[in-house]
Amino acid sequence: MPDRRRRRHGSEAGRSPAPRGWGAALAVSAVVLAAAACTPLPPGNYGQEEGRSRPPLSPPWFGGYLDVTLTPSLRLQDLPPNGTVTTVLSFIGAHPKKPCEPSWDGFYTLDEASRRIDLAGQLKSFRAAGNSAAISFGGQLGKELAGACATEDALVTAYSTVISKYGVDTVDFDVEGDGLKDAAAAARRGAAVARLQAGRPADHPLKVWLTLPVSSEGLTSDGEKTVAAMLDAGVDLTGVNIMVMDFEPLDPGRTMFDAAVSAAEATHRSLSKLYGAAGEQLDSGQVWHRIGLTPMIGENDVKGQVFSLADAERLNSFAVERGIGRVSMWSLNRDAACGAGAQRQVGSAAANNCSGVKQEAGQYARLLGKTLTV
């Protein structure tokens, strides 16, 4: 297949959309429990009601997104060792010719991914080594299934097909671009996810993350509406992972770490209000635990913005100090120095298979995941 176009995660409100994509991973449990296929249930609010107890908080985790269809390919077995992790495989979107059928970024159906890149085989050996995987739906390249499936029942079937095939208990919904403005899709997504959670055994809950773009001033208004739609549907939302990358022009001397912290603090204020409005009165520490941070390592798409190794080390310390629930990165494919032949993608200051900074292979994952990997 032809070489891939530039991929990135979201940016602040008001920026022109750039070509797409990205990825991230976790390090909680070495055990992966196969998810049973979820039977569609009647519509309704199946989530957390006010006063209902939540399951115990999961330990904080780290991991990077892996773009499974990027060429040259990076297999799960090729990742530099960094403790026991749950790699976030990206991205599942709508099939270009069969809109409500899941596909890997429009390149492979689920069966084709097994045949052509041996994804099922990769997962089997990866898990045998004590690791696990999560799945990310959406991204900026294609269309998220909630916008492509016409009915809630069809969306439940599409999501549950992926969850069952790959046996995951953590899912990530990366909502960007036009998808952020699609209120009907947000409502379908929330209702479908609530039904999927309701269909799981109590001891094997489905953990759900929303991944959203931010500016240094926090979530966009559309991002806040996306969170509210999930909570209003009754989804037990594990957390909101913010893409701390591709910021608006930064003041002289202001680092990417500084901008990420500013975005995190503003997101903390927003989530306190959003969870409260949904009937969950959380203390400050509980809100921090429902925040994830995902930088774009090395050179960002915005020229001159570089998330350095020093930024990575400081962001890890900030995450540990605040009790951040998740730290990820875009992407595992990029966690290496660029060779002489590395090419920046059209319209971007970044390459999609290397960081653009002097580093050891896997160094960003080690710094961002310090004390967060098992």
Short mmCIF file of the C-alpha atoms (twelve columns), coordinates in Angstrom:
data_MODEL
# 
_entry.id   MODEL 
# 
loop_
_atom_site.group_PDB 
_atom_site.id 
_atom_site.type_symbol 
_atom_site.label_atom_id 
_atom_site.label_alt_id 
_atom_site.label_comp_id 
_atom_site.label_asym_id 
_atom_site.label_seq_id 
_atom_site.Cartn_x 
_atom_site.Cartn_y 
_atom_site.Cartn_z 
_atom_site.pdbx_PDB_model_num 
ATOM 1   C CA . MET A 1   0.000   0.000   0.000  1 
ATOM 2   C CA . PRO A 2   1.212   3.578   -0.587 1 
ATOM 3   C CA . ASP A 3   3.107   5.475   2.078  1 
ATOM 4   C CA . ARG A 4   0.781   7.035   4.655  1 
ATOM 5   C CA . ARG A 5   -0.232  10.669  4.843  1 
ATOM 6   C CA . ARG A 6   0.557   12.756  7.896  1 
ATOM 7   C CA . ARG A 7   -1.236  11.762  11.092 1 
ATOM 8   C CA . ARG A 8   -1.799  13.830  14.184 1 
ATOM 9   C CA . HIS A 9   -4.046  14.400  17.125 1 
ATOM 10  C CA . GLY A 10  -6.268  17.421  17.585 1 
ATOM 11  C CA . SER A 11  -5.463  21.020  18.244 1 
ATOM 12  C CA . GLU A 12  -7.087  24.083  19.669 1 
ATOM 13  C CA . ALA A 13  -10.349 25.614  18.482 1 
ATOM 14  C CA . GLY A 14  -10.003 27.851  15.451 1 
ATOM 15  C CA . ARG A 15  -7.021  26.106  13.833 1 
ATOM 16  C CA . SER A 16  -7.432  24.879  10.320 1 
ATOM 17  C CA . PRO A 17  -7.786  21.097  10.233 1 
ATOM 18  C CA . ALA A 18  -4.637  19.203  9.374  1 
ATOM 19  C CA . PRO A 19  -4.393  15.685  7.997  1 
ATOM 20  C CA . ARG A 20  -5.111  13.077  10.473 1 
ATOM 21  C CA . GLY A 21  -4.457  10.568  13.091 1 
ATOM 22  C CA . TRP A 22  -2.682  9.314   16.156 1 
ATOM 23  C CA . GLY A 23  -2.328  6.627   19.013 1 
ATOM 24  C CA . ALA A 24  -1.528  5.594   23.046 1 
ATOM 25  C CA . ALA A 25  -1.407  2.752   25.718 1 
ATOM 26  C CA . LEU A 26  -1.716  1.694   29.379 1 
ATOM 27  C CA . ALA A 27  0.012   -0.271  32.091 1 
ATOM 28  C CA . VAL A 28  -2.409  -1.461  34.691 1 
ATOM 29  C CA . SER A 29  -2.962  -5.178  34.669 1 
ATOM 30  C CA . ALA A 30  -1.062  -7.931  32.995 1 
ATOM 31  C CA . VAL A 31  -4.257  -9.873  32.527 1 
ATOM 32  C CA . VAL A 32  -6.630  -9.312  29.636 1 
ATOM 33  C CA . LEU A 33  -10.118 -10.707 29.922 1 
ATOM 34  C CA . ALA A 34  -11.910 -11.577 26.722 1 
ATOM 35  C CA . ALA A 35  -14.989 -9.472  26.334 1 
ATOM 36  C CA . ALA A 36  -18.181 -11.346 25.581 1 
ATOM 37  C CA . ALA A 37  -20.247 -10.073 22.692 1 
ATOM 38  C CA . CYS A 38  -22.704 -7.495  23.916 1 
ATOM 39  C CA . THR A 39  -26.384 -8.046  23.167 1 
ATOM 40  C CA . PRO A 40  -28.234 -4.850  22.292 1 
ATOM 41  C CA . LEU A 41  -30.602 -3.744  25.055 1 
ATOM 42  C CA . PRO A 42  -33.616 -1.469  24.918 1 
ATOM 43  C CA . PRO A 43  -32.781 2.241   24.875 1 
ATOM 44  C CA . GLY A 44  -32.490 3.930   28.238 1 
ATOM 45  C CA . ASN A 45  -30.210 5.413   30.859 1 
ATOM 46  C CA . TYR A 46  -28.075 2.595   32.203 1 
ATOM 47  C CA . GLY A 47  -25.242 4.649   33.693 1 
ATOM 48  C CA . GLN A 48  -24.345 6.002   37.084 1 
ATOM 49  C CA . GLU A 49  -27.285 7.547   38.876 1 
ATOM 50  C CA . GLU A 50  -26.748 10.176  41.529 1 
ATOM 51  C CA . GLY A 51  -25.659 8.494   44.722 1 
ATOM 52  C CA . ARG A 52  -24.819 5.192   43.046 1 
ATOM 53  C CA . SER A 53  -21.402 3.898   44.049 1 
ATOM 54  C CA . ARG A 54  -18.704 3.620   41.395 1 
ATOM 55  C CA . PRO A 55  -16.205 0.779   41.099 1 
ATOM 56  C CA . PRO A 56  -12.817 1.390   42.748 1 
ATOM 57  C CA . LEU A 57  -10.485 3.668   40.804 1 
ATOM 58  C CA . SER A 58  -7.967  1.908   38.593 1 
ATOM 59  C CA . PRO A 59  -4.269  2.574   39.183 1 
ATOM 60  C CA . PRO A 60  -2.768  5.347   37.031 1 
ATOM 61  C CA . TRP A 61  -1.325  4.010   33.792 1 
ATOM 62  C CA . PHE A 62  0.893   4.914   30.869 1 
ATOM 63  C CA . GLY A 63  1.093   3.813   27.294 1 
ATOM 64  C CA . GLY A 64  1.465   5.010   23.736 1 
ATOM 65  C CA . TYR A 65  -0.876  4.857   20.796 1 
ATOM 66  C CA . LEU A 66  0.205   2.482   18.056 1 
ATOM 67  C CA . ASP A 67  -0.898  3.265   14.506 1 
ATOM 68  C CA . VAL A 68  -1.341  -0.296  13.280 1 
ATOM 69  C CA . THR A 69  -1.712  0.549   9.578  1 
ATOM 70  C CA . LEU A 70  1.163   3.013   9.185  1 
ATOM 71  C CA . THR A 71  3.924   1.931   6.827  1 
ATOM 72  C CA . PRO A 72  6.630   0.924   7.432  1 
ATOM 73  C CA . SER A 73  4.781   -1.101  10.049 1 
ATOM 74  C CA . LEU A 74  5.698   -1.310  13.710 1 
ATOM 75  C CA . ARG A 75  4.539   -4.572  15.234 1 
ATOM 76  C CA . LEU A 76  3.616   -4.961  18.875 1 
ATOM 77  C CA . GLN A 77  6.578   -7.294  19.277 1 
ATOM 78  C CA . ASP A 78  8.937   -4.587  17.963 1 
ATOM 79  C CA . LEU A 79  8.151   -2.098  20.722 1 
ATOM 80  C CA . PRO A 80  11.094  -1.328  23.026 1 
ATOM 81  C CA . PRO A 81  10.533  -2.916  26.452 1 
ATOM 82  C CA . ASN A 82  8.943   -0.501  28.905 1 
ATOM 83  C CA . GLY A 83  7.273   -2.622  31.546 1 
ATOM 84  C CA . THR A 84  3.919   -4.317  31.257 1 
ATOM 85  C CA . VAL A 85  1.601   -2.157  29.183 1 
ATOM 86  C CA . THR A 86  -1.764  -1.981  27.485 1 
ATOM 87  C CA . THR A 87  -1.060  -0.519  24.073 1 
ATOM 88  C CA . VAL A 88  -3.837  1.569   22.532 1 
ATOM 89  C CA . LEU A 89  -4.342  0.369   18.979 1 
ATOM 90  C CA . SER A 90  -5.570  3.061   16.597 1 
ATOM 91  C CA . PHE A 91  -7.850  3.750   14.840 1 
ATOM 92  C CA . ILE A 92  -11.144 1.978   14.240 1 
ATOM 93  C CA . GLY A 93  -13.391 3.984   11.943 1 
ATOM 94  C CA . ALA A 94  -16.195 3.496   9.459  1 
ATOM 95  C CA . HIS A 95  -15.514 1.426   6.338  1 
ATOM 96  C CA . PRO A 96  -15.449 3.789   3.318  1 
ATOM 97  C CA . LYS A 97  -17.837 1.592   1.283  1 
ATOM 98  C CA . LYS A 98  -19.860 0.042   4.113  1 
ATOM 99  C CA . PRO A 99  -20.304 2.985   6.491  1 
ATOM 100 C CA . CYS A 100 -21.417 1.112   9.623  1 
ATOM 101 C CA . GLU A 101 -18.844 -1.659  9.276  1 
ATOM 102 C CA . PRO A 102 -15.747 -1.203  11.469 1 
ATOM 103 C CA . SER A 103 -12.398 -0.896  9.708  1 
ATOM 104 C CA . TRP A 104 -8.846  0.010   10.585 1 
ATOM 105 C CA . ASP A 105 -8.714  3.580   9.288  1 
ATOM 106 C CA . GLY A 106 -10.495 2.518   6.098  1 
ATOM 107 C CA . PHE A 107 -7.558  0.339   5.044  1 
ATOM 108 C CA . TYR A 108 -8.499  -3.046  6.488  1 
ATOM 109 C CA . THR A 109 -11.643 -4.738  7.664  1 
ATOM 110 C CA . LEU A 110 -11.146 -6.627  10.913 1 
ATOM 111 C CA . ASP A 111 -10.641 -9.879  9.008  1 
ATOM 112 C CA . GLU A 112 -8.233  -8.260  6.552  1 
ATOM 113 C CA . ALA A 113 -6.156  -6.945  9.465  1 
ATOM 114 C CA . SER A 114 -5.779  -10.515 10.689 1 
ATOM 115 C CA . ARG A 115 -4.709  -11.751 7.251  1 
ATOM 116 C CA . ARG A 116 -2.542  -8.885  6.067  1 
ATOM 117 C CA . ILE A 117 -0.792  -7.650  9.214  1 
ATOM 118 C CA . ASP A 118 -1.494  -10.630 11.475 1 
ATOM 119 C CA . LEU A 119 -3.016  -8.356  14.103 1 
ATOM 120 C CA . ALA A 120 -4.689  -11.252 15.896 1 
ATOM 121 C CA . GLY A 121 -1.373  -13.100 16.022 1 
ATOM 122 C CA . GLN A 122 0.452   -10.018 17.251 1 
ATOM 123 C CA . LEU A 123 -2.069  -9.598  20.055 1 
ATOM 124 C CA . LYS A 124 -1.833  -13.244 21.064 1 
ATOM 125 C CA . SER A 125 1.936   -13.167 21.583 1 
ATOM 126 C CA . PHE A 126 1.841   -9.660  23.074 1 
ATOM 127 C CA . ARG A 127 -0.635  -10.827 25.685 1 
ATOM 128 C CA . ALA A 128 1.310   -14.018 26.307 1 
ATOM 129 C CA . ALA A 129 4.196   -11.755 27.409 1 
ATOM 130 C CA . GLY A 130 1.912   -10.216 30.064 1 
ATOM 131 C CA . ASN A 131 0.718   -7.153  28.161 1 
ATOM 132 C CA . SER A 132 -2.742  -6.131  26.986 1 
ATOM 133 C CA . ALA A 133 -4.431  -3.850  24.482 1 
ATOM 134 C CA . ALA A 134 -7.079  -1.172  24.268 1 
ATOM 135 C CA . ILE A 135 -8.845  0.027   21.126 1 
ATOM 136 C CA . SER A 136 -9.243  3.621   19.971 1 
ATOM 137 C CA . PHE A 137 -12.243 4.523   17.822 1 
ATOM 138 C CA . GLY A 138 -12.218 7.626   15.660 1 
ATOM 139 C CA . GLY A 139 -9.146  9.763   15.033 1 
ATOM 140 C CA . GLN A 140 -8.928  12.569  12.513 1 
ATOM 141 C CA . LEU A 141 -8.381  10.546  9.365  1 
ATOM 142 C CA . GLY A 142 -11.714 8.787   8.986  1 
ATOM 143 C CA . LYS A 143 -15.262 8.880   10.274 1 
ATOM 144 C CA . GLU A 144 -16.115 7.634   13.750 1 
ATOM 145 C CA . LEU A 145 -18.770 4.932   13.714 1 
ATOM 146 C CA . ALA A 146 -21.227 7.064   15.696 1 
ATOM 147 C CA . GLY A 147 -21.394 9.453   12.754 1 
ATOM 148 C CA . ALA A 148 -21.697 6.674   10.181 1 
ATOM 149 C CA . CYS A 149 -24.196 4.279   11.778 1 
ATOM 150 C CA . ALA A 150 -27.747 5.510   11.273 1 
ATOM 151 C CA . THR A 151 -29.273 3.863   14.350 1 
ATOM 152 C CA . GLU A 152 -28.331 3.225   17.932 1 
ATOM 153 C CA . ASP A 153 -28.817 -0.532  17.536 1 
ATOM 154 C CA . ALA A 154 -26.481 -0.634  14.527 1 
ATOM 155 C CA . LEU A 155 -23.867 1.331   16.464 1 
ATOM 156 C CA . VAL A 156 -24.094 -1.050  19.427 1 
ATOM 157 C CA . THR A 157 -23.487 -3.946  17.035 1 
ATOM 158 C CA . ALA A 158 -20.502 -2.215  15.395 1 
ATOM 159 C CA . TYR A 159 -18.816 -1.355  18.692 1 
ATOM 160 C CA . SER A 160 -19.489 -4.753  20.259 1 
ATOM 161 C CA . THR A 161 -18.079 -6.537  17.185 1 
ATOM 162 C CA . VAL A 162 -14.718 -4.826  17.749 1 
ATOM 163 C CA . ILE A 163 -14.739 -5.241  21.526 1 
ATOM 164 C CA . SER A 164 -15.561 -8.931  21.250 1 
ATOM 165 C CA . LYS A 165 -13.076 -9.707  18.449 1 
ATOM 166 C CA . TYR A 166 -10.126 -8.160  20.261 1 
ATOM 167 C CA . GLY A 167 -11.209 -9.043  23.806 1 
ATOM 168 C CA . VAL A 168 -10.646 -5.587  25.256 1 
ATOM 169 C CA . ASP A 169 -12.000 -4.063  28.443 1 
ATOM 170 C CA . THR A 170 -10.791 -0.500  27.744 1 
ATOM 171 C CA . VAL A 171 -11.980 1.605   24.810 1 
ATOM 172 C CA . ASP A 172 -11.026 5.093   23.736 1 
ATOM 173 C CA . PHE A 173 -13.123 7.455   21.613 1 
ATOM 174 C CA . ASP A 174 -10.980 10.027  19.801 1 
ATOM 175 C CA . VAL A 175 -13.428 12.685  18.661 1 
ATOM 176 C CA . GLU A 176 -12.014 15.444  16.487 1 
ATOM 177 C CA . GLY A 177 -12.817 17.795  13.638 1 
ATOM 178 C CA . ASP A 178 -16.353 17.698  12.273 1 
ATOM 179 C CA . GLY A 179 -17.207 14.864  14.671 1 
ATOM 180 C CA . LEU A 180 -17.092 17.315  17.567 1 
ATOM 181 C CA . LYS A 181 -19.971 19.289  16.082 1 
ATOM 182 C CA . ASP A 182 -22.204 16.292  15.333 1 
ATOM 183 C CA . ALA A 183 -24.720 16.374  18.185 1 
ATOM 184 C CA . ALA A 184 -26.741 13.454  16.808 1 
ATOM 185 C CA . ALA A 185 -23.621 11.284  16.645 1 
ATOM 186 C CA . ALA A 186 -22.703 12.292  20.214 1 
ATOM 187 C CA . ALA A 187 -26.142 11.233  21.435 1 
ATOM 188 C CA . ARG A 188 -25.935 7.877   19.591 1 
ATOM 189 C CA . ARG A 189 -22.425 7.294   20.946 1 
ATOM 190 C CA . GLY A 190 -23.472 7.952   24.507 1 
ATOM 191 C CA . ALA A 191 -26.581 5.757   24.315 1 
ATOM 192 C CA . ALA A 192 -24.693 2.896   22.625 1 
ATOM 193 C CA . VAL A 193 -21.795 2.962   25.080 1 
ATOM 194 C CA . ALA A 194 -24.163 3.032   28.070 1 
ATOM 195 C CA . ARG A 195 -25.849 -0.081  26.716 1 
ATOM 196 C CA . LEU A 196 -22.520 -1.821  26.198 1 
ATOM 197 C CA . GLN A 197 -21.494 -1.060  29.766 1 
ATOM 198 C CA . ALA A 198 -24.833 -2.315  31.068 1 
ATOM 199 C CA . GLY A 199 -24.330 -5.594  29.220 1 
ATOM 200 C CA . ARG A 200 -20.977 -6.338  30.879 1 
ATOM 201 C CA . PRO A 201 -20.537 -8.496  33.969 1 
ATOM 202 C CA . ALA A 202 -20.057 -6.433  37.130 1 
ATOM 203 C CA . ASP A 203 -16.561 -7.844  37.640 1 
ATOM 204 C CA . HIS A 204 -15.508 -7.090  34.042 1 
ATOM 205 C CA . PRO A 205 -16.622 -3.481  33.457 1 
ATOM 206 C CA . LEU A 206 -16.000 -1.657  30.213 1 
ATOM 207 C CA . LYS A 207 -13.683 1.301   30.852 1 
ATOM 208 C CA . VAL A 208 -14.409 4.255   28.592 1 
ATOM 209 C CA . TRP A 209 -12.171 7.211   27.759 1 
ATOM 210 C CA . LEU A 210 -12.934 10.231  25.607 1 
ATOM 211 C CA . THR A 211 -9.940  11.756  23.828 1 
ATOM 212 C CA . LEU A 212 -10.412 15.395  22.874 1 
ATOM 213 C CA . PRO A 213 -8.464  18.373  21.485 1 
ATOM 214 C CA . VAL A 214 -7.599  21.307  23.722 1 
ATOM 215 C CA . SER A 215 -5.971  24.703  23.629 1 
ATOM 216 C CA . SER A 216 -3.777  25.912  26.478 1 
ATOM 217 C CA . GLU A 217 -7.071  27.232  27.894 1 
ATOM 218 C CA . GLY A 218 -8.592  23.772  28.088 1 
ATOM 219 C CA . LEU A 219 -11.456 22.009  26.334 1 
ATOM 220 C CA . THR A 220 -13.276 23.672  23.474 1 
ATOM 221 C CA . SER A 221 -17.014 24.298  23.870 1 
ATOM 222 C CA . ASP A 222 -17.676 21.428  21.459 1 
ATOM 223 C CA . GLY A 223 -15.420 19.210  23.546 1 
ATOM 224 C CA . GLU A 224 -17.402 20.056  26.676 1 
ATOM 225 C CA . LYS A 225 -20.631 19.203  24.846 1 
ATOM 226 C CA . THR A 226 -19.134 15.849  23.816 1 
ATOM 227 C CA . VAL A 227 -18.328 15.036  27.445 1 
ATOM 228 C CA . ALA A 228 -21.772 16.155  28.573 1 
ATOM 229 C CA . ALA A 229 -23.443 13.931  25.975 1 
ATOM 230 C CA . MET A 230 -21.686 10.855  27.355 1 
ATOM 231 C CA . LEU A 231 -22.469 11.706  30.957 1 
ATOM 232 C CA . ASP A 232 -26.084 12.605  30.169 1 
ATOM 233 C CA . ALA A 233 -26.519 9.210   28.503 1 
ATOM 234 C CA . GLY A 234 -25.492 7.556   31.753 1 
ATOM 235 C CA . VAL A 235 -22.043 6.411   30.627 1 
ATOM 236 C CA . ASP A 236 -19.669 5.588   33.477 1 
ATOM 237 C CA . LEU A 237 -16.955 7.739   31.927 1 
ATOM 238 C CA . THR A 238 -13.556 6.632   33.173 1 
ATOM 239 C CA . GLY A 239 -11.964 9.863   32.071 1 
ATOM 240 C CA . VAL A 240 -11.170 12.502  29.467 1 
ATOM 241 C CA . ASN A 241 -7.816  12.285  27.732 1 
ATOM 242 C CA . ILE A 242 -6.662  15.645  26.374 1 
ATOM 243 C CA . MET A 243 -4.350  16.043  23.397 1 
ATOM 244 C CA . VAL A 244 -1.694  18.431  24.679 1 
ATOM 245 C CA . MET A 245 -0.128  19.162  21.298 1 
ATOM 246 C CA . ASP A 246 -0.228  21.515  18.313 1 
ATOM 247 C CA . PHE A 247 -1.049  24.516  20.450 1 
ATOM 248 C CA . GLU A 248 -1.825  28.064  19.389 1 
ATOM 249 C CA . PRO A 249 1.313   30.262  19.054 1 
ATOM 250 C CA . LEU A 250 3.117   30.183  22.397 1 
ATOM 251 C CA . ASP A 251 4.635   33.207  24.074 1 
ATOM 252 C CA . PRO A 252 8.442   33.439  23.911 1 
ATOM 253 C CA . GLY A 253 10.040  31.205  26.518 1 
ATOM 254 C CA . ARG A 254 6.870   29.189  27.111 1 
ATOM 255 C CA . THR A 255 7.473   25.464  26.741 1 
ATOM 256 C CA . MET A 256 5.159   22.714  25.555 1 
ATOM 257 C CA . PHE A 257 5.140   21.464  29.142 1 
ATOM 258 C CA . ASP A 258 3.893   24.878  30.323 1 
ATOM 259 C CA . ALA A 259 1.076   24.812  27.769 1 
ATOM 260 C CA . ALA A 260 0.158   21.228  28.710 1 
ATOM 261 C CA . VAL A 261 -0.110  22.114  32.401 1 
ATOM 262 C CA . SER A 262 -2.260  25.146  31.600 1 
ATOM 263 C CA . ALA A 263 -4.564  22.962  29.484 1 
ATOM 264 C CA . ALA A 264 -4.760  20.324  32.230 1 
ATOM 265 C CA . GLU A 265 -5.653  22.828  34.939 1 
ATOM 266 C CA . ALA A 266 -8.380  24.376  32.786 1 
ATOM 267 C CA . THR A 267 -9.725  20.912  31.932 1 
ATOM 268 C CA . HIS A 268 -9.831  20.084  35.644 1 
ATOM 269 C CA . ARG A 269 -12.117 23.074  36.219 1 
ATOM 270 C CA . SER A 270 -14.369 22.101  33.306 1 
ATOM 271 C CA . LEU A 271 -14.672 18.455  34.336 1 
ATOM 272 C CA . SER A 272 -15.514 19.374  37.929 1 
ATOM 273 C CA . LYS A 273 -18.550 21.225  36.596 1 
ATOM 274 C CA . LEU A 274 -19.486 18.622  33.962 1 
ATOM 275 C CA . TYR A 275 -19.384 15.657  36.343 1 
ATOM 276 C CA . GLY A 276 -21.208 17.716  38.958 1 
ATOM 277 C CA . ALA A 277 -23.971 18.586  36.507 1 
ATOM 278 C CA . ALA A 278 -24.322 14.852  35.791 1 
ATOM 279 C CA . GLY A 279 -24.820 14.082  39.484 1 
ATOM 280 C CA . GLU A 280 -21.259 13.115  40.438 1 
ATOM 281 C CA . GLN A 281 -19.803 15.485  43.005 1 
ATOM 282 C CA . LEU A 282 -16.076 14.743  42.869 1 
ATOM 283 C CA . ASP A 283 -13.274 16.128  44.967 1 
ATOM 284 C CA . SER A 284 -10.202 17.630  43.312 1 
ATOM 285 C CA . GLY A 285 -8.179  14.406  43.428 1 
ATOM 286 C CA . GLN A 286 -11.004 12.389  41.891 1 
ATOM 287 C CA . VAL A 287 -11.217 14.856  39.015 1 
ATOM 288 C CA . TRP A 288 -7.466  14.704  38.383 1 
ATOM 289 C CA . HIS A 289 -7.757  10.913  38.225 1 
ATOM 290 C CA . ARG A 290 -10.311 11.322  35.409 1 
ATOM 291 C CA . ILE A 291 -7.861  13.285  33.259 1 
ATOM 292 C CA . GLY A 292 -5.459  11.804  30.739 1 
ATOM 293 C CA . LEU A 293 -2.572  13.669  29.086 1 
ATOM 294 C CA . THR A 294 -1.325  12.851  25.588 1 
ATOM 295 C CA . PRO A 295 1.483   14.915  24.059 1 
ATOM 296 C CA . MET A 296 2.797   14.580  20.516 1 
ATOM 297 C CA . ILE A 297 6.399   13.663  21.189 1 
ATOM 298 C CA . GLY A 298 9.223   15.598  19.561 1 
ATOM 299 C CA . GLU A 299 8.333   17.894  16.680 1 
ATOM 300 C CA . ASN A 300 4.666   18.812  16.520 1 
ATOM 301 C CA . ASP A 301 2.772   19.686  13.352 1 
ATOM 302 C CA . VAL A 302 3.080   23.379  14.252 1 
ATOM 303 C CA . LYS A 303 6.506   24.569  13.182 1 
ATOM 304 C CA . GLY A 304 8.732   25.472  16.116 1 
ATOM 305 C CA . GLN A 305 6.694   23.529  18.687 1 
ATOM 306 C CA . VAL A 306 8.798   20.687  20.059 1 
ATOM 307 C CA . PHE A 307 7.799   18.509  22.985 1 
ATOM 308 C CA . SER A 308 11.283  17.792  24.291 1 
ATOM 309 C CA . LEU A 309 12.677  14.978  26.403 1 
ATOM 310 C CA . ALA A 310 12.831  17.470  29.270 1 
ATOM 311 C CA . ASP A 311 9.137   18.245  28.741 1 
ATOM 312 C CA . ALA A 312 8.381   14.523  28.919 1 
ATOM 313 C CA . GLU A 313 10.235  14.132  32.204 1 
ATOM 314 C CA . ARG A 314 8.455   17.139  33.725 1 
ATOM 315 C CA . LEU A 315 5.036   16.015  32.477 1 
ATOM 316 C CA . ASN A 316 5.527   12.636  34.123 1 
ATOM 317 C CA . SER A 317 6.394   14.318  37.436 1 
ATOM 318 C CA . PHE A 318 3.326   16.568  37.132 1 
ATOM 319 C CA . ALA A 319 1.107   13.564  36.391 1 
ATOM 320 C CA . VAL A 320 2.392   11.602  39.374 1 
ATOM 321 C CA . GLU A 321 2.085   14.617  41.695 1 
ATOM 322 C CA . ARG A 322 -1.510  15.380  40.663 1 
ATOM 323 C CA . GLY A 323 -2.652  11.775  40.424 1 
ATOM 324 C CA . ILE A 324 -3.438  11.931  36.693 1 
ATOM 325 C CA . GLY A 325 -5.271  8.767   35.680 1 
ATOM 326 C CA . ARG A 326 -3.564  8.206   32.356 1 
ATOM 327 C CA . VAL A 327 -0.528  9.392   30.411 1 
ATOM 328 C CA . SER A 328 -0.244  8.515   26.741 1 
ATOM 329 C CA . MET A 329 1.664   9.769   23.713 1 
ATOM 330 C CA . TRP A 330 1.433   10.155  19.969 1 
ATOM 331 C CA . SER A 331 2.937   7.846   19.054 1 
ATOM 332 C CA . LEU A 332 4.908   4.671   19.575 1 
ATOM 333 C CA . ASN A 333 5.639   4.759   15.844 1 
ATOM 334 C CA . ARG A 334 7.474   8.062   16.367 1 
ATOM 335 C CA . ASP A 335 9.540   7.149   19.453 1 
ATOM 336 C CA . ALA A 336 12.910  7.119   17.696 1 
ATOM 337 C CA . ALA A 337 15.354  9.576   16.169 1 
ATOM 338 C CA . CYS A 338 14.910  10.394  12.491 1 
ATOM 339 C CA . GLY A 339 17.325  8.948   9.986  1 
ATOM 340 C CA . ALA A 340 18.851  10.815  7.084  1 
ATOM 341 C CA . GLY A 341 15.964  9.936   4.774  1 
ATOM 342 C CA . ALA A 342 13.122  10.969  7.079  1 
ATOM 343 C CA . GLN A 343 10.526  13.158  5.397  1 
ATOM 344 C CA . ARG A 344 8.173   15.680  6.971  1 
ATOM 345 C CA . GLN A 345 4.616   15.236  5.851  1 
ATOM 346 C CA . VAL A 346 2.972   17.809  3.608  1 
ATOM 347 C CA . GLY A 347 1.647   20.700  5.679  1 
ATOM 348 C CA . SER A 348 3.401   19.547  8.845  1 
ATOM 349 C CA . ALA A 349 6.671   20.187  10.651 1 
ATOM 350 C CA . ALA A 350 6.684   16.553  11.830 1 
ATOM 351 C CA . ALA A 351 7.439   13.116  10.442 1 
ATOM 352 C CA . ASN A 352 5.028   10.293  11.199 1 
ATOM 353 C CA . ASN A 353 7.619   7.607   11.986 1 
ATOM 354 C CA . CYS A 354 10.228  9.474   14.045 1 
ATOM 355 C CA . SER A 355 10.327  12.292  16.598 1 
ATOM 356 C CA . GLY A 356 12.695  14.758  14.957 1 
ATOM 357 C CA . VAL A 357 14.842  15.093  18.095 1 
ATOM 358 C CA . LYS A 358 18.027  13.372  19.171 1 
ATOM 359 C CA . GLN A 359 16.953  10.435  21.330 1 
ATOM 360 C CA . GLU A 360 17.336  6.752   22.053 1 
ATOM 361 C CA . ALA A 361 14.685  4.420   20.687 1 
ATOM 362 C CA . GLY A 362 11.796  4.238   23.156 1 
ATOM 363 C CA . GLN A 363 13.156  7.071   25.317 1 
ATOM 364 C CA . TYR A 364 9.926   9.102   25.378 1 
ATOM 365 C CA . ALA A 365 7.962   6.071   26.530 1 
ATOM 366 C CA . ARG A 366 10.449  5.454   29.330 1 
ATOM 367 C CA . LEU A 367 10.333  9.070   30.541 1 
ATOM 368 C CA . LEU A 368 6.566   9.526   30.286 1 
ATOM 369 C CA . GLY A 369 5.884   6.116   31.799 1 
ATOM 370 C CA . LYS A 370 8.312   6.352   34.711 1 
ATOM 371 C CA . THR A 371 6.657   4.864   37.833 1 
ATOM 372 C CA . LEU A 372 3.430   4.384   35.819 1 
ATOM 373 C CA . THR A 373 4.445   1.117   34.125 1 
ATOM 374 C CA . VAL A 374 4.445   -2.202  35.943 1 
# 
